[in-house]
Amino acid sequence: AQKITQTQPGMFVQEKEAVTLDCTYDTSDQSYGLFWYKQPSSGEMIFLIYQGSYDEQNATEGRYSLNFQKARKSANLVISASQLGDSAMYFCAMREGSDYGQNFVFGPGTRLSVLP
Amino acid sequence: NAGVMQNPRHLVRRRGQEARLRCSPMKGHSHVYWYRQLPEEGLKFMVYLQKENIIDESGMPKERFSAEFPKEGPSILRIQQVVRGDSAAYFCASSSGLIYEQYFGPGTRLTVT
């Protein structure tokens, strides 16, 4: 079974508009972390934002915010005021709680294209 | 404060040759992870190492692939007798036990001809 589902293979957004990238996850652990990474065409993986399962507030980092709905097991990324440089692949990832550390499971990604 | 370093950035090997990919974690990080990314796909976990120990290798193919993280020096991902299907981007990430996020290197793009 898929642990991380990203149902939007591709998304388009107009520059300066907000966009939401969907992510749902599957875990039976009580302690876990959710992450979003950006991969531009140059290929590097850039960490964007983190949400812990026990965090009560939604995480925010500049123009990025994470809409965390624990009961629905969703962790959608919201990008406000899109910029052309936001065009990239976006990956949702989960770290399940474990004393042995931090195996991340990644979703298949969403390709975001920002239109001028 | 140097980030995670990987070399080489691009590697071309003929079928049957060996590929050695290197990863130097961020300063102060003792946890290293290797991932493989096939074209147009997400990252797939391969192996998680701490200094001199393999903690979790559940994502490693059983044959031809090995990884190490010696006491001194970088972590090495070794692929013996490469085949065309090994062509992919291989990412290394590192973290501290105290910090949740993993920091990724720029990746090594392996092409098998």
XYZ file of N, CA and C in Angstrom:
687
model
N 0.847 -1.191 0.000
C 0.000 0.000 0.000
C 0.885 1.245 0.000
N 0.436 2.270 -0.702
C 1.170 3.523 -0.752
C 1.152 4.179 0.610
N 2.315 4.591 1.054
C 2.364 5.303 2.325
C 2.090 6.785 2.123
N 2.556 7.312 1.004
C 2.364 8.726 0.677
C 1.709 8.806 -0.696
N 0.609 9.520 -0.756
C -0.108 9.680 -2.022
C -0.141 11.151 -2.404
N 0.281 11.414 -3.616
C 0.144 12.753 -4.174
C -0.644 12.569 -5.462
N -1.878 13.006 -5.446
C -2.801 12.669 -6.533
C -2.677 13.576 -7.746
N -1.884 14.634 -7.627
C -1.785 15.594 -8.734
C -0.421 15.434 -9.398
N -0.355 14.738 -10.513
C 0.942 14.618 -11.173
C 1.467 15.960 -11.672
N 0.538 16.852 -12.078
C 0.939 18.162 -12.565
C -0.073 19.215 -12.170
N 0.444 20.406 -11.893
C -0.430 21.526 -11.533
C 0.075 22.784 -12.227
N -0.875 23.639 -12.590
C -0.533 24.938 -13.148
C -1.112 26.011 -12.227
N -0.360 27.094 -12.094
C -0.864 28.221 -11.309
C -0.363 29.511 -11.955
N -1.197 30.521 -11.881
C -0.811 31.825 -12.396
C 0.112 32.506 -11.397
N 1.107 33.195 -11.915
C 2.020 33.948 -11.045
C 1.213 34.837 -10.103
N 1.664 34.881 -8.851
C 1.093 35.695 -7.779
C -0.156 35.082 -7.149
N -0.650 33.976 -7.736
C -1.785 33.296 -7.123
C -1.266 32.282 -6.101
N -2.163 31.805 -5.233
C -1.833 30.744 -4.285
C -2.171 29.384 -4.908
N -1.452 28.371 -4.468
C -1.699 27.010 -4.972
C -1.563 26.021 -3.823
N -2.382 24.980 -3.877
C -2.326 23.916 -2.864
C -1.935 22.611 -3.526
N -0.907 21.985 -2.986
C -0.457 20.681 -3.471
C -0.871 19.632 -2.437
N -1.565 18.609 -2.917
C -2.160 17.635 -2.003
C -1.185 16.522 -1.594
N -1.354 16.077 -0.376
C -0.577 14.944 0.132
C -1.405 14.224 1.192
N -1.607 12.944 1.010
C -2.205 12.127 2.067
C -1.226 11.032 2.429
N -1.311 10.580 3.659
C -0.340 9.615 4.148
C -1.036 8.497 4.914
N -0.310 7.440 5.105
C -0.854 6.272 5.786
C 0.164 5.774 6.795
N -0.195 5.804 8.053
C 0.674 5.278 9.096
C -0.159 4.877 10.288
N 0.327 3.898 11.025
C -0.329 3.522 12.269
C 0.463 4.034 13.472
N 1.601 4.693 13.195
C 2.389 5.247 14.285
C 1.708 6.491 14.844
N 1.911 6.739 16.135
C 1.392 7.966 16.743
C 2.367 9.122 16.536
N 3.643 8.773 16.455
C 4.690 9.791 16.297
C 5.266 9.709 14.889
N 5.155 10.787 14.167
C 5.683 10.807 12.804
C 5.899 12.257 12.407
N 6.635 12.440 11.337
C 6.881 13.776 10.814
C 6.557 13.826 9.337
N 6.115 14.959 8.901
C 5.758 15.163 7.492
C 6.603 16.298 6.931
N 7.079 16.119 5.726
C 8.026 17.057 5.122
C 7.604 17.339 3.683
N 7.990 18.507 3.242
C 7.881 18.827 1.826
C 9.265 19.245 1.324
N 9.579 18.709 0.131
C 10.833 19.055 -0.534
C 10.513 19.559 -1.936
N 11.363 20.462 -2.399
C 11.253 21.002 -3.764
C 12.442 20.515 -4.569
N 12.171 20.066 -5.784
C 13.257 19.651 -6.668
C 13.162 20.429 -7.971
N 13.959 21.482 -8.113
C 13.935 22.233 -9.392
C 14.593 21.417 -10.497
N 14.578 21.973 -11.681
C 15.114 21.238 -12.838
C 16.604 20.949 -12.688
N 17.287 21.695 -11.867
C 18.714 21.446 -11.626
C 18.944 20.159 -10.832
N 17.898 19.631 -10.192
C 17.976 18.302 -9.596
C 18.174 18.225 -8.101
N 18.605 19.295 -7.458
C 18.838 19.168 -6.018
C 17.526 19.107 -5.254
N 17.570 18.557 -4.066
C 16.391 18.453 -3.201
C 16.494 19.529 -2.124
N 15.494 20.372 -2.059
C 15.512 21.505 -1.136
C 14.414 21.317 -0.098
N 14.798 21.290 1.166
C 13.831 21.154 2.250
C 13.002 22.438 2.351
N 11.675 22.286 2.467
C 10.790 23.444 2.542
C 10.168 23.619 3.925
N 9.569 22.542 4.449
C 8.751 22.709 5.637
C 8.532 21.373 6.311
N 8.357 21.420 7.622
C 8.187 20.225 8.446
C 6.990 20.390 9.381
N 6.239 19.277 9.551
C 5.129 19.246 10.505
C 5.245 17.982 11.334
N 5.299 18.115 12.647
C 5.309 16.951 13.520
C 3.896 16.525 13.845
N 3.724 15.238 14.109
C 2.371 14.725 14.339
C 1.740 15.295 15.606
N 2.571 15.746 16.535
C 2.025 16.289 17.787
C 1.902 17.815 17.762
N 2.352 18.412 16.652
C 2.266 19.875 16.564
C 0.812 20.274 16.389
N 0.362 21.204 17.193
C -1.040 21.615 17.120
C -1.248 22.713 16.098
N -0.202 23.494 15.882
C -0.308 24.581 14.904
C 0.194 24.090 13.552
N -0.411 24.600 12.503
C 0.105 24.321 11.161
C 1.439 25.017 10.973
N 2.385 24.305 10.362
C 3.708 24.873 10.133
C 3.659 25.930 9.038
N 4.468 26.968 9.216
C 4.606 27.993 8.174
C 6.087 28.353 8.040
N 6.490 28.595 6.805
C 7.857 29.045 6.521
C 7.778 30.010 5.350
N 7.724 31.293 5.669
C 7.638 32.277 4.603
C 6.370 32.107 3.788
N 6.519 31.896 2.495
C 5.340 31.730 1.619
C 4.765 30.317 1.653
N 5.421 29.416 2.390
C 4.955 28.034 2.471
C 4.200 27.813 3.784
N 3.094 27.131 3.684
C 2.397 26.696 4.884
C 1.889 25.281 4.643
N 1.727 24.573 5.737
C 1.300 23.182 5.638
C -0.079 23.083 6.289
N -1.047 22.657 5.532
C -2.408 22.487 6.034
C -2.528 21.052 6.548
N -2.333 20.901 7.851
C -2.252 19.580 8.478
C -3.616 19.213 9.057
N -4.198 18.149 8.515
C -5.474 17.644 9.018
C -5.252 16.200 9.441
N -4.982 16.043 10.727
C -4.521 14.752 11.246
C -5.577 13.664 11.081
N -6.819 13.992 11.355
C -7.872 12.976 11.285
C -8.049 12.470 9.849
N -7.812 13.343 8.904
C -7.947 12.960 7.499
C -6.616 12.447 6.936
N -5.572 12.523 7.747
C -4.233 12.100 7.320
C -3.837 12.829 6.033
N -3.973 14.138 6.094
C -3.529 14.918 4.952
C -2.587 16.026 5.417
N -1.666 16.384 4.537
C -0.633 17.388 4.846
C -0.369 18.174 3.573
N -1.314 18.991 3.213
C -1.210 19.721 1.954
C -0.287 20.917 2.081
N 0.474 21.158 1.049
C 1.376 22.315 1.002
C 0.662 23.465 0.294
N 0.673 24.618 0.924
C 0.104 25.817 0.320
C 1.243 26.791 0.029
N 1.340 27.203 -1.217
C 2.315 28.205 -1.616
C 1.536 29.475 -1.943
N 1.820 30.522 -1.227
C 1.118 31.784 -1.483
C 1.940 32.625 -2.454
N 1.257 33.496 -3.179
C 1.937 34.446 -4.075
C 2.999 33.751 -4.924
N 2.557 32.811 -5.762
C 3.494 32.002 -6.562
C 4.422 32.872 -7.391
N 5.648 32.375 -7.515
C 6.658 33.040 -8.319
C 7.128 32.080 -9.409
N 7.687 32.635 -10.467
C 8.148 31.786 -11.573
C 9.171 30.769 -11.079
N 9.971 31.172 -10.109
C 10.982 30.268 -9.566
C 10.413 29.113 -8.753
N 9.121 29.126 -8.512
C 8.486 28.018 -7.796
C 8.228 26.826 -8.711
N 8.393 27.007 -10.010
C 8.186 25.893 -10.941
C 9.200 24.793 -10.643
N 8.716 23.624 -10.295
C 9.590 22.531 -9.855
C 8.731 21.313 -9.549
N 9.397 20.207 -9.218
C 8.717 19.046 -8.647
C 8.654 19.235 -7.140
N 7.550 18.839 -6.555
C 7.373 18.942 -5.109
C 7.051 17.557 -4.563
N 7.821 17.172 -3.550
C 7.651 15.847 -2.955
C 7.231 15.971 -1.502
N 6.204 15.222 -1.164
C 5.780 15.065 0.214
C 6.476 13.815 0.764
N 6.917 13.871 2.010
C 7.620 12.731 2.601
C 7.205 12.563 4.055
N 7.349 11.348 4.539
C 6.982 11.050 5.915
C 8.103 10.285 6.593
N 8.358 10.650 7.830
C 9.254 9.890 8.690
C 8.399 9.302 9.797
N 8.416 7.968 9.909
C 7.636 7.327 10.958
C 8.489 7.186 12.198
N 7.853 7.313 13.336
C 8.565 7.282 14.597
C 9.265 5.962 14.818
N 10.521 6.022 15.165
C 11.281 4.801 15.400
C 12.548 5.151 16.150
N 12.894 4.308 17.077
C 14.169 4.521 17.757
C 15.333 4.348 16.806
N 15.104 3.637 15.719
C 16.181 3.395 14.781
C 16.289 4.486 13.747
N 15.495 5.534 13.910
C 15.776 6.719 13.121
C 14.810 6.963 12.022
N 15.315 7.376 10.975
C 14.592 8.318 10.165
C 14.491 7.881 8.713
N 13.920 6.729 8.533
C 13.667 6.320 7.167
C 12.534 7.149 6.597
N 12.834 7.857 5.556
C 11.824 8.683 4.912
C 11.168 7.911 3.783
N 9.857 8.101 3.674
C 9.124 7.572 2.536
C 8.638 8.765 1.720
N 8.909 8.757 0.438
C 8.548 9.877 -0.422
C 7.343 9.530 -1.284
N 6.543 10.534 -1.569
C 5.476 10.384 -2.541
C 6.023 10.506 -3.953
N 5.172 10.291 -4.951
C 5.620 10.320 -6.352
C 5.870 11.717 -6.885
N 5.404 12.734 -6.170
C 5.684 14.104 -6.580
C 4.581 14.745 -7.392
N 4.581 16.068 -7.359
C 3.690 16.902 -8.183
C 4.554 17.916 -8.905
N 4.373 17.985 -10.215
C 5.133 18.980 -10.988
C 4.305 20.255 -11.059
N 4.837 21.323 -10.477
C 4.154 22.617 -10.480
C 4.752 23.512 -11.551
N 3.883 24.084 -12.343
C 4.317 25.050 -13.361
C 3.628 26.376 -13.062
N 4.436 27.419 -12.893
C 3.903 28.745 -12.628
C 3.909 29.527 -13.935
N 2.745 30.033 -14.305
C 2.578 30.716 -15.586
C 2.695 32.226 -15.403
N 3.399 32.898 -16.318
C 3.549 34.365 -16.191
C 2.258 35.093 -16.531
N 29.686 26.961 6.187
C 29.068 25.729 6.675
C 28.666 24.898 5.466
N 29.571 24.015 5.048
C 29.330 23.252 3.836
C 28.165 22.314 4.041
N 27.389 22.134 2.978
C 26.287 21.191 3.017
C 26.770 19.798 2.726
N 25.829 18.944 2.384
C 26.147 17.566 2.036
C 26.834 17.572 0.671
N 27.937 16.876 0.582
C 28.685 16.856 -0.672
C 28.667 15.468 -1.265
N 28.439 15.425 -2.564
C 28.470 14.151 -3.264
C 29.393 14.276 -4.462
N 30.130 13.235 -4.693
C 30.914 13.202 -5.919
C 31.071 11.771 -6.397
N 31.154 11.598 -7.727
C 31.072 12.668 -8.705
C 29.626 13.114 -8.914
N 29.439 14.212 -9.602
C 28.072 14.659 -9.895
C 27.484 13.848 -11.048
N 28.327 13.470 -11.958
C 27.895 12.650 -13.092
C 28.905 11.519 -13.259
N 28.383 10.345 -13.521
C 29.235 9.169 -13.654
C 28.700 8.314 -14.783
N 29.577 7.990 -15.710
C 29.191 7.116 -16.824
C 29.980 5.829 -16.701
N 29.272 4.725 -16.744
C 29.913 3.420 -16.664
C 29.352 2.524 -17.757
N 30.210 1.625 -18.236
C 29.742 0.605 -19.177
C 29.175 -0.560 -18.376
N 28.285 -1.279 -18.998
C 27.719 -2.464 -18.357
C 28.826 -3.385 -17.861
N 28.693 -3.836 -16.636
C 29.669 -4.749 -16.064
C 30.747 -4.075 -15.229
N 30.871 -2.764 -15.345
C 31.859 -2.050 -14.541
C 31.310 -1.786 -13.146
N 32.172 -1.238 -12.301
C 31.770 -0.879 -10.937
C 31.576 0.625 -10.847
N 30.576 1.012 -10.039
C 30.348 2.434 -9.760
C 30.531 2.671 -8.262
N 31.295 3.712 -7.935
C 31.495 4.094 -6.523
C 31.048 5.534 -6.358
N 30.064 5.709 -5.504
C 29.503 7.033 -5.268
C 29.853 7.454 -3.840
N 30.279 8.697 -3.698
C 30.747 9.169 -2.403
C 29.848 10.253 -1.837
N 29.747 10.263 -0.519
C 28.910 11.241 0.165
C 29.588 11.687 1.441
N 29.797 12.991 1.567
C 30.303 13.556 2.812
C 29.163 14.292 3.491
N 28.755 13.859 4.671
C 27.611 14.505 5.340
C 27.972 15.898 5.816
N 26.940 16.611 6.205
C 27.152 17.940 6.800
C 27.959 17.785 8.084
N 28.697 18.803 8.393
C 29.521 18.786 9.610
C 28.617 18.579 10.822
N 28.999 17.639 11.639
C 28.228 17.371 12.849
C 27.141 16.322 12.668
N 26.905 15.895 11.442
C 25.887 14.877 11.179
C 26.528 13.494 11.152
N 25.889 12.572 11.831
C 26.443 11.217 11.868
C 25.488 10.193 11.259
N 24.380 10.670 10.694
C 23.412 9.767 10.072
C 23.428 10.034 8.570
N 23.565 8.991 7.803
C 23.618 9.117 6.340
C 22.593 8.178 5.710
N 21.943 8.673 4.692
C 20.909 7.918 3.985
C 21.203 7.985 2.488
N 20.938 6.891 1.817
C 21.053 6.876 0.361
C 19.673 6.596 -0.224
N 19.382 7.345 -1.314
C 18.135 7.182 -2.031
C 18.437 7.062 -3.520
N 17.535 6.406 -4.219
C 17.648 6.317 -5.672
C 16.401 6.955 -6.280
N 16.615 7.703 -7.339
C 15.497 8.326 -8.044
C 15.589 7.953 -9.512
N 14.619 7.177 -9.948
C 14.524 6.857 -11.362
C 13.868 8.027 -12.083
N 14.055 8.156 -13.384
C 13.478 9.300 -14.111
C 11.974 9.405 -13.885
N 11.548 10.617 -13.589
C 10.123 10.943 -13.421
C 9.494 10.206 -12.242
N 10.287 9.795 -11.280
C 9.747 9.130 -10.094
C 10.237 9.824 -8.840
N 9.618 9.465 -7.710
C 10.074 9.977 -6.428
C 11.304 9.224 -5.947
N 11.785 9.643 -4.803
C 12.973 9.008 -4.233
C 12.596 7.724 -3.508
N 13.435 6.724 -3.662
C 13.214 5.453 -2.968
C 14.378 5.221 -2.018
N 14.033 4.986 -0.771
C 15.036 4.735 0.251
C 15.842 3.481 -0.076
N 17.141 3.567 0.143
C 17.990 2.391 -0.061
C 18.576 1.899 1.263
N 19.308 2.811 1.950
C 20.044 2.366 3.128
C 20.271 3.530 4.064
N 20.337 3.197 5.358
C 20.576 4.192 6.404
C 21.777 3.720 7.217
N 22.758 4.584 7.364
C 23.990 4.219 8.058
C 24.335 5.250 9.116
N 24.953 4.774 10.171
C 25.691 5.632 11.075
C 27.144 5.204 10.989
N 28.006 5.928 11.635
C 29.451 5.631 11.526
C 29.710 4.140 11.811
N 30.270 3.478 10.839
C 30.694 2.076 10.937
C 29.536 1.097 11.102
N 28.314 1.545 10.963
C 27.175 0.643 11.149
C 26.126 0.846 10.067
N 25.597 -0.239 9.557
C 24.422 -0.188 8.701
C 23.215 -0.411 9.598
N 22.333 0.605 9.641
C 21.190 0.533 10.546
C 19.993 -0.110 9.856
N 19.788 0.251 8.598
C 18.616 -0.243 7.873
C 18.976 -0.313 6.403
N 18.999 -1.502 5.858
C 19.311 -1.644 4.434
C 18.149 -2.296 3.705
N 16.961 -2.060 4.203
C 15.784 -2.736 3.657
C 15.485 -2.332 2.219
N 16.006 -1.202 1.772
C 15.741 -0.760 0.408
C 16.847 -1.099 -0.576
N 17.853 -1.778 -0.119
C 18.986 -2.101 -0.991
C 18.696 -3.387 -1.757
N 18.970 -3.387 -3.057
C 18.905 -4.665 -3.779
C 19.857 -5.662 -3.131
N 19.452 -6.921 -3.170
C 20.207 -7.944 -2.430
C 21.573 -8.221 -3.045
N 21.690 -7.998 -4.333
C 22.947 -8.310 -4.998
C 23.529 -7.052 -5.630
N 24.808 -6.999 -5.713
C 25.618 -6.027 -6.441
C 25.723 -4.684 -5.719
N 24.848 -4.387 -4.788
C 24.854 -3.098 -4.096
C 25.401 -3.271 -2.681
N 26.243 -2.324 -2.268
C 26.710 -2.306 -0.892
C 26.971 -0.866 -0.488
N 26.966 -0.637 0.816
C 27.211 0.715 1.328
C 28.024 0.620 2.597
N 28.806 1.662 2.826
C 29.582 1.737 4.047
C 29.724 3.190 4.454
N 29.977 3.367 5.742
C 30.230 4.694 6.298
C 31.329 4.490 7.337
N 32.571 4.571 6.887
C 33.691 4.255 7.784
C 33.867 5.330 8.851
N 34.688 4.988 9.815
C 34.973 5.913 10.907
C 35.557 7.217 10.384
N 36.425 7.089 9.398
C 37.009 8.271 8.761
C 36.631 8.269 7.291
N 36.318 9.430 6.763
C 36.041 9.518 5.340
C 34.569 9.466 4.999
N 34.282 9.575 3.706
C 32.883 9.675 3.282
C 32.174 8.329 3.307
N 30.880 8.402 3.171
C 30.094 7.201 2.945
C 30.228 6.824 1.469
N 30.260 5.535 1.208
C 30.415 5.037 -0.160
C 29.236 4.128 -0.486
N 28.630 4.378 -1.638
C 27.656 3.443 -2.205
C 28.341 2.790 -3.392
N 28.393 1.489 -3.379
C 29.128 0.742 -4.393
C 28.165 -0.137 -5.170
N 28.243 -0.044 -6.469
C 27.407 -0.883 -7.327
C 28.347 -1.681 -8.220
N 28.315 -2.980 -8.051
C 29.175 -3.839 -8.863
C 28.440 -4.309 -10.105
N 29.196 -4.534 -11.165
C 28.645 -5.094 -12.408
C 27.361 -4.361 -12.821
N 27.497 -3.073 -13.034
C 26.313 -2.259 -13.311
C 25.581 -2.729 -14.554
N 24.260 -2.527 -14.516
C 23.392 -2.822 -15.657
C 22.633 -1.544 -16.014
N 22.012 -1.556 -17.205
C 21.346 -0.334 -17.660
C 20.283 0.146 -16.664
N 19.632 -0.784 -16.008
C 18.591 -0.418 -15.056
C 19.097 0.315 -13.824
N 20.415 0.332 -13.644
C 20.978 1.078 -12.507
C 21.088 2.567 -12.816
N 20.858 2.942 -14.064
C 20.923 4.358 -14.434
C 19.857 5.118 -13.661
N 20.289 6.095 -12.886
C 19.381 6.834 -12.014
C 20.173 7.949 -11.366
N 19.448 8.785 -10.611
C 20.103 9.761 -9.735
C 20.158 9.163 -8.344
N 21.317 9.212 -7.736
C 21.498 8.675 -6.390
C 21.764 9.845 -5.455
N 20.882 9.978 -4.481
C 20.991 11.074 -3.528
C 21.439 10.550 -2.180
N 22.277 11.334 -1.571
C 22.675 11.100 -0.204
C 22.060 12.202 0.646
N 21.651 11.864 1.851
C 21.152 12.857 2.794
C 21.795 12.609 4.138
N 21.880 13.651 4.946
C 22.414 13.465 6.289
C 21.533 14.200 7.293
N 21.620 13.745 8.496
C 20.892 14.409 9.573
C 21.638 14.201 10.875
N 21.303 15.042 11.827
C 21.733 14.854 13.202
C 20.615 14.135 13.941
N 20.966 13.390 14.947
C 19.917 12.712 15.701
C 18.953 13.670 16.345
N 19.367 14.933 16.450
C 18.535 15.890 17.165
C 17.655 16.715 16.234
N 17.868 16.562 14.969
C 17.166 17.421 14.012
C 16.328 16.532 13.108
N 15.129 16.935 12.851
C 14.227 16.072 12.109
C 14.483 16.009 10.612
N 14.804 17.145 10.017
C 14.873 17.105 8.560
C 16.185 16.511 8.094
N 16.126 15.929 6.928
C 17.318 15.422 6.270
C 17.758 16.462 5.249
N 19.050 16.664 5.177
C 19.614 17.594 4.207
C 20.231 16.785 3.080
N 19.856 17.131 1.875
C 20.258 16.337 0.730
C 21.473 16.932 0.028
N 22.276 16.038 -0.514
C 23.334 16.449 -1.410
C 22.780 16.690 -2.802
N 23.629 17.127 -3.724
C 23.169 17.459 -5.080
C 22.880 16.249 -5.945
N 23.272 15.071 -5.467
C 23.009 13.854 -6.239
C 24.143 13.493 -7.177
N 24.214 12.208 -7.472
C 25.111 11.692 -8.511
C 24.244 11.048 -9.576
N 24.411 11.521 -10.800
C 23.642 10.943 -11.899
C 24.478 9.877 -12.592
N 24.044 8.648 -12.429
C 24.747 7.503 -13.001
C 24.090 7.119 -14.315
N 24.911 7.017 -15.340
C 24.439 6.553 -16.637
C 25.219 5.311 -17.003
N 24.508 4.259 -17.290
C 25.142 3.004 -17.688
C 24.910 2.813 -19.181
N 25.996 2.689 -19.913
C 25.879 2.562 -21.377
C 26.106 1.124 -21.824
